[in-house]
mmCIF file of C-alpha atoms in Angstrom:
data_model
loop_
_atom_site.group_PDB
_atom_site.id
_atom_site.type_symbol
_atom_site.label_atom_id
_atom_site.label_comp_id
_atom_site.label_asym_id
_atom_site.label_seq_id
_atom_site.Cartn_x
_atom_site.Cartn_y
_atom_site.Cartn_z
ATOM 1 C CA UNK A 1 29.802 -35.858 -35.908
ATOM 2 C CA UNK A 2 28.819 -33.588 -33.233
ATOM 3 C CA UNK A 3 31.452 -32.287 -30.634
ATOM 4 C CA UNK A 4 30.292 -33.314 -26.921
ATOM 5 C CA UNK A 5 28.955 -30.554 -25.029
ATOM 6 C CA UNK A 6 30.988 -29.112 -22.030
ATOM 7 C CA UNK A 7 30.229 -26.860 -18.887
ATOM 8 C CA UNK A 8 32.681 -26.099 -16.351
ATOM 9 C CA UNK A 9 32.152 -25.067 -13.255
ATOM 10 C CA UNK A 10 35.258 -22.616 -11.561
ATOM 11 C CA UNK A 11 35.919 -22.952 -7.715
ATOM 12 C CA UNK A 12 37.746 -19.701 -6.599
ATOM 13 C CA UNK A 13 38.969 -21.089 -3.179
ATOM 14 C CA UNK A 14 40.737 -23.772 -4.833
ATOM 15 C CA UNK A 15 41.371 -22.066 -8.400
ATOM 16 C CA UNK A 16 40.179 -25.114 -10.015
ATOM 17 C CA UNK A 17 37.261 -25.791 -12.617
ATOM 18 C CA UNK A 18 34.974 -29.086 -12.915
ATOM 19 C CA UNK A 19 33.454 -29.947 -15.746
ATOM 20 C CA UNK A 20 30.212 -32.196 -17.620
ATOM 21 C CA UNK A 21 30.959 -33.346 -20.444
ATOM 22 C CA UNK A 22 27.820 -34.294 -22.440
ATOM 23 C CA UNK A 23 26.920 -36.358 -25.629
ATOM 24 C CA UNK A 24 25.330 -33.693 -27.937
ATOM 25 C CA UNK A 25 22.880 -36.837 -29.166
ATOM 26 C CA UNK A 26 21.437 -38.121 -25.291
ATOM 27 C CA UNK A 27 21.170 -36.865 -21.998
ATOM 28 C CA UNK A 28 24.436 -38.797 -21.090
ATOM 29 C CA UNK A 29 27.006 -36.931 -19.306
ATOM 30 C CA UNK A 30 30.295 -37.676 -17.771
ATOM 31 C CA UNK A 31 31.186 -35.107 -14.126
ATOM 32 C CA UNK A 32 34.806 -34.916 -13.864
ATOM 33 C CA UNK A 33 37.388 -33.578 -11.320
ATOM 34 C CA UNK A 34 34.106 -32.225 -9.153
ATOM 35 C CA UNK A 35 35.225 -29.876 -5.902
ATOM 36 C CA UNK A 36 34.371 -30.871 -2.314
ATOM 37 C CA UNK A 37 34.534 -27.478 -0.737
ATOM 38 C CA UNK A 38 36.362 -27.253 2.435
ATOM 39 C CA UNK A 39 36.734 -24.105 5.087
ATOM 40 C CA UNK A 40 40.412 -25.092 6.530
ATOM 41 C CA UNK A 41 39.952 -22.563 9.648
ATOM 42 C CA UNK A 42 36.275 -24.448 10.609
ATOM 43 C CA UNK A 43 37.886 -27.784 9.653
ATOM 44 C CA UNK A 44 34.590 -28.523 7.937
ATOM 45 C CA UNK A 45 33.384 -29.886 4.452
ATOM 46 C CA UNK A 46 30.666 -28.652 2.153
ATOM 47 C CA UNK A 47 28.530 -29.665 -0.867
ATOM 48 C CA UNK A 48 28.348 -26.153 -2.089
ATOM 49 C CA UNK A 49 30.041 -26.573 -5.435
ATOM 50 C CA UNK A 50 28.611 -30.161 -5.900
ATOM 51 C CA UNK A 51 24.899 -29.095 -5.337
ATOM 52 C CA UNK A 52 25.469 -26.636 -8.375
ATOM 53 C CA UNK A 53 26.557 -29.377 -10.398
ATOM 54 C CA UNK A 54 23.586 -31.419 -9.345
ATOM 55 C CA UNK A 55 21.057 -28.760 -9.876
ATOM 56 C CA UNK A 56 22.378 -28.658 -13.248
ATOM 57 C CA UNK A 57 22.649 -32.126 -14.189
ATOM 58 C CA UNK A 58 18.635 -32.320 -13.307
ATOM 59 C CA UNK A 59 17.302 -28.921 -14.103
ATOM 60 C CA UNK A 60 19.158 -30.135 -17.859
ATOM 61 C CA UNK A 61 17.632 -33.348 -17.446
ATOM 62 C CA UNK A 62 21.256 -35.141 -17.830
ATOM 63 C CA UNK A 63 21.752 -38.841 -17.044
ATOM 64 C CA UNK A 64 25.317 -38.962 -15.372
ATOM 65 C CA UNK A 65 27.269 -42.012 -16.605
ATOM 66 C CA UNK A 66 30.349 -41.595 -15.129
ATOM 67 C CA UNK A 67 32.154 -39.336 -11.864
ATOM 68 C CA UNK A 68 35.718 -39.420 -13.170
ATOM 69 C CA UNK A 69 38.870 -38.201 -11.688
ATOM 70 C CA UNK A 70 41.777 -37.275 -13.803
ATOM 71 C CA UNK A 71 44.229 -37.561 -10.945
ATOM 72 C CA UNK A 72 44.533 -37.397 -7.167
ATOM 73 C CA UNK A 73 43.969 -34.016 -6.024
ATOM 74 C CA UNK A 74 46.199 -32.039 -3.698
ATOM 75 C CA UNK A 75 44.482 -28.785 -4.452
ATOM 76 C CA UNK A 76 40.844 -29.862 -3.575
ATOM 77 C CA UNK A 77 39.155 -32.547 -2.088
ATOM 78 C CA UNK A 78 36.799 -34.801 -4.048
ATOM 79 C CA UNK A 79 33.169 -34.598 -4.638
ATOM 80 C CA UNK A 80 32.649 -37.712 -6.653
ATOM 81 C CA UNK A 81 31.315 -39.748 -3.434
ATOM 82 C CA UNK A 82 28.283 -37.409 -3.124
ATOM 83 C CA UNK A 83 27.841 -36.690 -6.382
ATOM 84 C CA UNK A 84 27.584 -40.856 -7.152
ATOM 85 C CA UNK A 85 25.854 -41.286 -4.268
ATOM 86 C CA UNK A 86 22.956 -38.230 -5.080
ATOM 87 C CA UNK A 87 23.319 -38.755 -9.120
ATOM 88 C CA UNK A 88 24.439 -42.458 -9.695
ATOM 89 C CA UNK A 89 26.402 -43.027 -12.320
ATOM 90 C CA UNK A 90 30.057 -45.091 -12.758
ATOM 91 C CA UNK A 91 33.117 -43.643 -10.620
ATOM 92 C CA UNK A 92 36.482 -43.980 -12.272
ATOM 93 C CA UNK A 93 40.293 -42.598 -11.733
ATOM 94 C CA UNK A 94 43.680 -43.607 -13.131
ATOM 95 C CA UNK A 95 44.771 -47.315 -11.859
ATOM 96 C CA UNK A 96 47.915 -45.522 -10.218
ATOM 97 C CA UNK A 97 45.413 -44.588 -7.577
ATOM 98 C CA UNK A 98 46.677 -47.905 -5.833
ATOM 99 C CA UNK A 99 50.220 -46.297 -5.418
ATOM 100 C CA UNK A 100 48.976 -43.678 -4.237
ATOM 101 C CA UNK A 101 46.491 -45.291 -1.882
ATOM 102 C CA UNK A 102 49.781 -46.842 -0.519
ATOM 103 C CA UNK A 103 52.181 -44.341 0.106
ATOM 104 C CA UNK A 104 49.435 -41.863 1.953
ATOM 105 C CA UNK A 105 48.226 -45.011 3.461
ATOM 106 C CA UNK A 106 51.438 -45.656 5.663
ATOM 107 C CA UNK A 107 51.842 -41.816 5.504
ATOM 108 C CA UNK A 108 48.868 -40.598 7.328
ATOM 109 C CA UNK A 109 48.705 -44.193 9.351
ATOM 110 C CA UNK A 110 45.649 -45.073 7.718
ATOM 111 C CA UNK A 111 45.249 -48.605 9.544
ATOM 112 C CA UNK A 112 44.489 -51.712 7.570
ATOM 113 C CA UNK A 113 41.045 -51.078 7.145
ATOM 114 C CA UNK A 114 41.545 -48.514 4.592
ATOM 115 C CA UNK A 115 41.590 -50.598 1.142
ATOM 116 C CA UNK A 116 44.750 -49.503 -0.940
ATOM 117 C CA UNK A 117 43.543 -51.085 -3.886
ATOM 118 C CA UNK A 118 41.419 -48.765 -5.943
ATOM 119 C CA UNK A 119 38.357 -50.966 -4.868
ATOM 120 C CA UNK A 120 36.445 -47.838 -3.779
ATOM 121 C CA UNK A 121 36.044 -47.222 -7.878
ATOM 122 C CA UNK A 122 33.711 -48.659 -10.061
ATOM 123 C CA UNK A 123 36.419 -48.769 -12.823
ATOM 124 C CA UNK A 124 40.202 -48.137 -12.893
#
């Protein structure tokens, strides 16, 4: 058996590293913990770090799976929306997400249209 092949990717703002974890037999891959970058003085978002990840999914010819997050992040911001949304693929994350949903739900007054429920994953 063949060991799964694995790239990370390191984002220096954030000290943090994303990965794609492929099967060594298929194009199948698996993005996880992918960076949304974010410029805190502007106040704005970019894809930066995700667009490297995309041109290497397709210049690799990879067939993303999955987007998975290990955990909620409170040293980045999350990716995985653009990346499922440019690469398709499965989202996934911990079911805990709903507690977490929850607490920075009523935290940050997030109204009741925000779902606390994990429903904006494919899988939990």
């Amino acid at each position: 058996m063949q060991h799964p092949l694995v790239t990370h990717f390191f984002d220096e703002p954030t000290n943090t590293f994303s990965y794609i974890v492929q099967d060594p037999d298929s194009s199948a891959c698996a993005i996880i913990d992918s960076v949304l970058d974010f410029d805190y003085a502007a106040g704005r978002t970019d894809v930066r770090s995700a667009d490297k990840i995309i041109e290497y999914v397709q210049s690799n010819d990879l067939s993303v799976e999955w987007v998975l997050e290990t955990h909620v992040h409170a040293d980045h911001l999350s990716a995985a929306p653009y990346l499922h949304e440019r690469l398709g693929g499965k989202t996934g994350i911990g079911e805990k997400i709903a507690v977490v949903q929850e607490v920075f739900g009523k935290a940050f007054n997030a109204g009741t249209d925000f779902a606390r429920d994990g429903s904006q994953f494919d899988h939990l």
